[in-house]
Amino acid sequence: MRIDIITVLPELLTSPFAHSMMKRAQEKGLLEIMVHDLRPYGLGRHQQVDDYQFGGGAGMVMMLEPIVTLIEKLKAERTYDEVIYLTPDGQRFDQKMANRLSLKGNLLMLCGHYKGVDQRIRDHFITLEVSIGDFVLSGGEIPAALMVDAIGRLLPGVLNDETSALFDSFQDDLLAPPVYTRPAEFRGWGVPEVLLSGNFAKIEDWRYQEALQRTRERRPDLLKEGEE
Ligand code: ADE
């Protein structure tokens, strides 16, 4: 998979992809992330990328021309399955969207800033508008990094244990069950006996029951009929 990201703050998008799983995904050639600085496409001597909004009001708006130039340059090089705009008024990102996007080949992400982008960009280039939650951040970079991480770890071969993404919270609309590791006893705090039993059928059942209970307590909204 290849993900291109357009931003006015490319520095914000280096570290999130330089460690751990995202680093490994890139080293293995499973994921290619290209960050594109919008500034060189800005207008005039100051490489301007934003301007006052028509009709007045506080806050600058990202201008059309620099974004159009860069998007059209990128689109001439490859076809994108989705052109995504990160914005608080977009569709809410969740595990299902991450699963769906992880099956795509090329994604283009546009990070918003200031008051957002000129609406005509959204009307003519954007195929998917995404919000990572009901709060407003200073720009789309952290949302873009978050999406790349959630999508990238789902690509086959990225996780060491190929099956472990299947057991994440939300994959079956349940939160994940509790986990334990050594030592089996610490300050008198033990580990559930069943996990040490070696009986995998029983362990699976225990995990399912714990996941169900945790979901009932914390996120009853996720439960389907019959699970409540
Ligand atoms: N840009 C600013 N806030 C955002 C949010 N919550 N989701 C996506 N992009 C954003």
mmCIF file of C-alpha atoms and ligand atoms in Angstrom:
data_model
loop_
_atom_site.group_PDB
_atom_site.id
_atom_site.type_symbol
_atom_site.label_atom_id
_atom_site.label_comp_id
_atom_site.label_asym_id
_atom_site.label_seq_id
_atom_site.Cartn_x
_atom_site.Cartn_y
_atom_site.Cartn_z
ATOM 1 C CA MET A 1 0.000 0.000 0.000
ATOM 2 C CA ARG A 2 1.087 3.523 -0.691
ATOM 3 C CA ILE A 3 -0.124 6.556 1.267
ATOM 4 C CA ASP A 4 0.657 10.099 0.138
ATOM 5 C CA ILE A 5 0.052 12.903 2.623
ATOM 6 C CA ILE A 6 -0.203 16.604 1.778
ATOM 7 C CA THR A 7 0.642 18.949 4.647
ATOM 8 C CA VAL A 8 1.984 22.399 5.514
ATOM 9 C CA LEU A 9 3.815 20.828 8.470
ATOM 10 C CA PRO A 10 5.834 17.870 7.123
ATOM 11 C CA GLU A 11 8.007 17.821 10.273
ATOM 12 C CA LEU A 12 4.973 16.673 12.262
ATOM 13 C CA LEU A 13 4.798 13.546 10.128
ATOM 14 C CA THR A 14 8.289 12.113 10.461
ATOM 15 C CA SER A 15 8.507 10.562 13.930
ATOM 16 C CA PRO A 16 5.113 8.777 13.920
ATOM 17 C CA PHE A 17 6.258 6.565 11.042
ATOM 18 C CA ALA A 18 9.888 6.135 12.076
ATOM 19 C CA HIS A 19 9.452 3.585 14.872
ATOM 20 C CA SER A 20 8.077 0.190 15.742
ATOM 21 C CA MET A 21 5.423 -1.263 13.476
ATOM 22 C CA MET A 22 5.207 1.570 10.941
ATOM 23 C CA LYS A 23 8.977 1.470 10.536
ATOM 24 C CA ARG A 24 8.919 -2.287 10.062
ATOM 25 C CA ALA A 25 6.036 -2.092 7.584
ATOM 26 C CA GLN A 26 8.050 0.311 5.446
ATOM 27 C CA GLU A 27 11.280 -1.680 5.741
ATOM 28 C CA LYS A 28 9.452 -4.804 4.617
ATOM 29 C CA GLY A 29 8.103 -2.912 1.605
ATOM 30 C CA LEU A 30 4.500 -3.433 2.726
ATOM 31 C CA LEU A 31 3.774 0.246 3.216
ATOM 32 C CA GLU A 32 5.156 3.306 1.469
ATOM 33 C CA ILE A 33 4.431 6.671 3.071
ATOM 34 C CA MET A 34 5.255 9.844 1.156
ATOM 35 C CA VAL A 35 4.845 13.189 2.895
ATOM 36 C CA HIS A 36 4.497 16.186 0.556
ATOM 37 C CA ASP A 37 5.159 19.713 1.748
ATOM 38 C CA LEU A 38 2.511 22.057 0.331
ATOM 39 C CA ARG A 39 4.606 25.181 0.905
ATOM 40 C CA PRO A 40 6.701 25.044 -2.327
ATOM 41 C CA TYR A 41 3.413 25.069 -4.249
ATOM 42 C CA GLY A 42 2.352 28.272 -2.483
ATOM 43 C CA LEU A 43 1.809 31.503 -4.404
ATOM 44 C CA GLY A 44 4.228 34.399 -4.826
ATOM 45 C CA ARG A 45 7.433 35.301 -3.111
ATOM 46 C CA HIS A 46 6.100 34.187 0.268
ATOM 47 C CA GLN A 47 4.769 30.899 -1.081
ATOM 48 C CA GLN A 48 1.377 31.775 0.320
ATOM 49 C CA VAL A 49 -0.944 28.843 1.018
ATOM 50 C CA ASP A 50 -3.784 30.534 2.932
ATOM 51 C CA ASP A 51 -5.865 33.682 2.627
ATOM 52 C CA TYR A 52 -8.705 35.614 4.284
ATOM 53 C CA GLN A 53 -12.139 34.120 3.847
ATOM 54 C CA PHE A 54 -14.666 35.705 1.523
ATOM 55 C CA GLY A 55 -17.495 37.260 3.483
ATOM 56 C CA GLY A 56 -15.218 38.096 6.387
ATOM 57 C CA GLY A 57 -14.720 36.327 9.691
ATOM 58 C CA ALA A 58 -11.845 35.156 11.809
ATOM 59 C CA GLY A 59 -9.387 32.584 10.547
ATOM 60 C CA MET A 60 -7.576 31.888 7.321
ATOM 61 C CA VAL A 61 -8.612 29.432 4.627
ATOM 62 C CA MET A 62 -6.255 27.166 2.681
ATOM 63 C CA MET A 63 -6.193 28.358 -0.915
ATOM 64 C CA LEU A 64 -7.211 26.338 -3.946
ATOM 65 C CA GLU A 65 -4.297 26.720 -6.334
ATOM 66 C CA PRO A 66 -1.393 25.226 -4.336
ATOM 67 C CA ILE A 67 -3.490 22.189 -3.381
ATOM 68 C CA VAL A 68 -4.852 21.700 -6.904
ATOM 69 C CA THR A 69 -1.352 21.869 -8.380
ATOM 70 C CA LEU A 70 -0.006 19.257 -5.975
ATOM 71 C CA ILE A 71 -3.028 16.931 -6.117
ATOM 72 C CA GLU A 72 -3.021 17.005 -9.929
ATOM 73 C CA LYS A 73 0.705 16.309 -10.025
ATOM 74 C CA LEU A 74 0.258 13.293 -7.750
ATOM 75 C CA LYS A 75 -2.827 12.047 -9.605
ATOM 76 C CA ALA A 76 -0.887 12.157 -12.873
ATOM 77 C CA GLU A 77 1.577 9.659 -11.358
ATOM 78 C CA ARG A 78 -0.908 7.135 -9.946
ATOM 79 C CA THR A 79 -4.579 6.438 -9.410
ATOM 80 C CA TYR A 80 -5.867 6.907 -5.869
ATOM 81 C CA ASP A 81 -8.568 4.703 -4.394
ATOM 82 C CA GLU A 82 -9.550 7.503 -2.045
ATOM 83 C CA VAL A 83 -8.602 11.152 -1.694
ATOM 84 C CA ILE A 84 -9.166 11.780 1.997
ATOM 85 C CA TYR A 85 -9.612 15.125 3.735
ATOM 86 C CA LEU A 86 -9.066 15.164 7.502
ATOM 87 C CA THR A 87 -11.664 17.419 9.078
ATOM 88 C CA PRO A 88 -13.739 17.501 12.273
ATOM 89 C CA ASP A 89 -16.949 17.522 10.183
ATOM 90 C CA GLY A 90 -16.043 14.316 8.332
ATOM 91 C CA GLN A 91 -17.296 10.756 8.741
ATOM 92 C CA ARG A 92 -16.147 9.276 12.051
ATOM 93 C CA PHE A 93 -13.072 7.033 11.784
ATOM 94 C CA ASP A 94 -13.433 3.606 13.358
ATOM 95 C CA GLN A 95 -12.071 0.065 13.065
ATOM 96 C CA LYS A 96 -14.453 -0.784 10.228
ATOM 97 C CA MET A 97 -13.176 2.139 8.175
ATOM 98 C CA ALA A 98 -9.576 1.133 8.976
ATOM 99 C CA ASN A 99 -10.317 -2.432 7.825
ATOM 100 C CA ARG A 100 -11.903 -1.196 4.604
ATOM 101 C CA LEU A 101 -9.096 1.246 3.809
ATOM 102 C CA SER A 102 -6.404 -1.366 4.559
ATOM 103 C CA LEU A 103 -7.620 -3.251 1.465
ATOM 104 C CA LYS A 104 -6.874 -0.313 -0.856
ATOM 105 C CA GLY A 105 -3.748 0.200 -2.926
ATOM 106 C CA ASN A 106 -3.157 3.973 -2.968
ATOM 107 C CA LEU A 107 -4.508 6.590 -0.597
ATOM 108 C CA LEU A 108 -4.023 10.348 -0.721
ATOM 109 C CA MET A 109 -4.585 12.351 2.461
ATOM 110 C CA LEU A 110 -4.944 16.112 2.718
ATOM 111 C CA CYS A 111 -4.343 17.660 6.134
ATOM 112 C CA GLY A 112 -6.488 20.707 6.850
ATOM 113 C CA HIS A 113 -5.266 23.758 8.742
ATOM 114 C CA TYR A 114 -6.543 27.116 9.923
ATOM 115 C CA LYS A 115 -10.283 27.331 9.125
ATOM 116 C CA GLY A 116 -9.951 24.486 6.618
ATOM 117 C CA VAL A 117 -9.635 24.328 2.847
ATOM 118 C CA ASP A 118 -11.571 26.221 0.192
ATOM 119 C CA GLN A 119 -14.827 24.286 -0.268
ATOM 120 C CA ARG A 120 -14.116 23.822 -3.993
ATOM 121 C CA ILE A 121 -11.253 21.432 -3.131
ATOM 122 C CA ARG A 122 -13.720 19.324 -1.185
ATOM 123 C CA ASP A 123 -16.289 19.482 -3.978
ATOM 124 C CA HIS A 124 -13.967 18.544 -6.816
ATOM 125 C CA PHE A 125 -11.135 16.382 -5.433
ATOM 126 C CA ILE A 126 -12.045 14.802 -2.115
ATOM 127 C CA THR A 127 -13.730 11.379 -2.142
ATOM 128 C CA LEU A 128 -13.825 10.766 1.624
ATOM 129 C CA GLU A 129 -13.921 13.224 4.538
ATOM 130 C CA VAL A 130 -12.804 11.766 7.849
ATOM 131 C CA SER A 131 -12.932 12.922 11.467
ATOM 132 C CA ILE A 132 -11.109 11.054 14.219
ATOM 133 C CA GLY A 133 -13.539 12.268 16.908
ATOM 134 C CA ASP A 134 -15.758 15.048 18.164
ATOM 135 C CA PHE A 135 -13.022 17.485 19.095
ATOM 136 C CA VAL A 136 -11.050 20.046 17.137
ATOM 137 C CA LEU A 137 -7.293 19.739 16.660
ATOM 138 C CA SER A 138 -5.031 22.418 15.255
ATOM 139 C CA GLY A 139 -4.531 20.505 12.012
ATOM 140 C CA GLY A 140 -5.057 17.234 10.183
ATOM 141 C CA GLU A 141 -1.541 15.859 10.686
ATOM 142 C CA ILE A 142 -2.141 13.980 13.922
ATOM 143 C CA PRO A 143 -5.411 12.547 12.552
ATOM 144 C CA ALA A 144 -3.550 11.473 9.377
ATOM 145 C CA ALA A 145 -0.797 9.811 11.435
ATOM 146 C CA LEU A 146 -3.413 8.068 13.554
ATOM 147 C CA MET A 147 -5.193 6.738 10.449
ATOM 148 C CA VAL A 148 -1.955 5.528 8.841
ATOM 149 C CA ASP A 149 -1.070 3.668 12.035
ATOM 150 C CA ALA A 150 -4.483 2.014 12.371
ATOM 151 C CA ILE A 151 -4.517 1.048 8.675
ATOM 152 C CA GLY A 152 -0.826 0.124 8.372
ATOM 153 C CA ARG A 153 -0.851 -2.413 11.193
ATOM 154 C CA LEU A 154 -3.623 -4.331 9.414
ATOM 155 C CA LEU A 155 -1.588 -4.957 6.271
ATOM 156 C CA PRO A 156 -0.744 -8.656 5.962
ATOM 157 C CA GLY A 157 2.784 -9.298 7.216
ATOM 158 C CA VAL A 158 3.086 -6.156 9.360
ATOM 159 C CA LEU A 159 2.165 -7.799 12.659
ATOM 160 C CA ASN A 160 4.512 -10.523 13.860
ATOM 161 C CA ASP A 161 1.676 -12.733 14.939
ATOM 162 C CA GLU A 162 -0.444 -12.756 11.799
ATOM 163 C CA THR A 163 -3.631 -13.482 13.658
ATOM 164 C CA SER A 164 -3.336 -11.011 16.479
ATOM 165 C CA ALA A 165 -5.081 -8.085 14.747
ATOM 166 C CA LEU A 166 -8.169 -10.280 14.587
ATOM 167 C CA PHE A 167 -8.376 -10.216 18.364
ATOM 168 C CA ASP A 168 -8.065 -6.463 18.796
ATOM 169 C CA SER A 169 -10.766 -4.549 20.550
ATOM 170 C CA PHE A 170 -13.560 -3.688 18.066
ATOM 171 C CA GLN A 171 -12.704 -6.369 15.486
ATOM 172 C CA ASP A 172 -15.760 -8.339 16.586
ATOM 173 C CA ASP A 173 -17.492 -5.315 18.149
ATOM 174 C CA LEU A 174 -16.191 -6.355 21.566
ATOM 175 C CA LEU A 175 -13.454 -4.789 23.663
ATOM 176 C CA ALA A 176 -10.364 -6.960 24.142
ATOM 177 C CA PRO A 177 -10.155 -9.169 27.258
ATOM 178 C CA PRO A 178 -7.508 -8.588 29.980
ATOM 179 C CA VAL A 179 -4.006 -9.968 29.369
ATOM 180 C CA TYR A 180 -1.253 -11.112 31.755
ATOM 181 C CA THR A 181 2.406 -12.100 31.541
ATOM 182 C CA ARG A 182 5.117 -13.319 33.924
ATOM 183 C CA PRO A 183 5.445 -13.462 36.876
ATOM 184 C CA ALA A 184 2.350 -15.527 37.683
ATOM 185 C CA GLU A 185 2.425 -14.098 41.190
ATOM 186 C CA PHE A 186 3.531 -10.626 42.326
ATOM 187 C CA ARG A 187 2.884 -9.204 45.803
ATOM 188 C CA GLY A 188 0.226 -11.818 46.195
ATOM 189 C CA TRP A 189 -1.543 -10.668 43.014
ATOM 190 C CA GLY A 190 -2.251 -13.770 40.988
ATOM 191 C CA VAL A 191 -3.303 -14.529 37.449
ATOM 192 C CA PRO A 192 -6.648 -16.162 36.537
ATOM 193 C CA GLU A 193 -6.105 -19.910 36.995
ATOM 194 C CA VAL A 194 -7.615 -20.793 33.613
ATOM 195 C CA LEU A 195 -4.826 -18.959 31.746
ATOM 196 C CA LEU A 196 -2.257 -21.297 33.316
ATOM 197 C CA SER A 197 -4.333 -24.434 32.690
ATOM 198 C CA GLY A 198 -3.190 -25.187 29.140
ATOM 199 C CA ASN A 199 -6.829 -25.904 28.228
ATOM 200 C CA PHE A 200 -7.222 -23.776 25.106
ATOM 201 C CA ALA A 201 -10.947 -24.305 24.683
ATOM 202 C CA LYS A 202 -11.496 -23.114 28.243
ATOM 203 C CA ILE A 203 -9.117 -20.181 27.740
ATOM 204 C CA GLU A 204 -10.986 -19.103 24.607
ATOM 205 C CA ASP A 205 -14.280 -19.281 26.451
ATOM 206 C CA TRP A 206 -12.897 -17.289 29.402
ATOM 207 C CA ARG A 207 -11.556 -14.628 27.062
ATOM 208 C CA TYR A 208 -14.878 -14.313 25.280
ATOM 209 C CA GLN A 209 -16.768 -13.993 28.570
ATOM 210 C CA GLU A 210 -14.320 -11.362 29.851
ATOM 211 C CA ALA A 211 -14.568 -9.424 26.573
ATOM 212 C CA LEU A 212 -18.344 -9.514 26.824
ATOM 213 C CA GLN A 213 -18.325 -8.354 30.442
ATOM 214 C CA ARG A 214 -15.867 -5.561 29.759
ATOM 215 C CA THR A 215 -17.953 -4.390 26.803
ATOM 216 C CA ARG A 216 -21.162 -4.514 28.869
ATOM 217 C CA GLU A 217 -19.549 -2.369 31.553
ATOM 218 C CA ARG A 218 -17.698 0.114 29.381
ATOM 219 C CA ARG A 219 -19.306 0.207 25.943
ATOM 220 C CA PRO A 220 -22.790 -1.308 25.993
ATOM 221 C CA ASP A 221 -23.478 0.631 22.778
ATOM 222 C CA LEU A 222 -21.260 -1.886 20.911
ATOM 223 C CA LEU A 223 -23.310 -4.936 21.862
ATOM 224 C CA LYS A 224 -25.581 -6.697 19.418
ATOM 225 C CA GLU A 225 -28.960 -8.198 20.309
ATOM 226 C CA GLY A 226 -28.527 -11.326 22.433
ATOM 227 C CA GLU A 227 -25.182 -10.157 23.856
ATOM 228 C CA GLU A 228 -26.608 -7.652 26.329
HETATM 229 N N1 ADE B 1 -8.637 18.376 12.038
HETATM 230 C C1 ADE B 1 -8.903 19.039 13.173
HETATM 231 N N2 ADE B 1 -9.618 18.307 14.010
HETATM 232 C C2 ADE B 1 -9.821 17.099 13.407
HETATM 233 C C3 ADE B 1 -10.498 15.900 13.769
HETATM 234 N N3 ADE B 1 -11.134 15.770 14.941
HETATM 235 N N4 ADE B 1 -10.489 14.889 12.891
HETATM 236 C C4 ADE B 1 -9.875 15.009 11.691
HETATM 237 N N5 ADE B 1 -9.232 16.110 11.306
HETATM 238 C C5 ADE B 1 -9.190 17.149 12.142
#
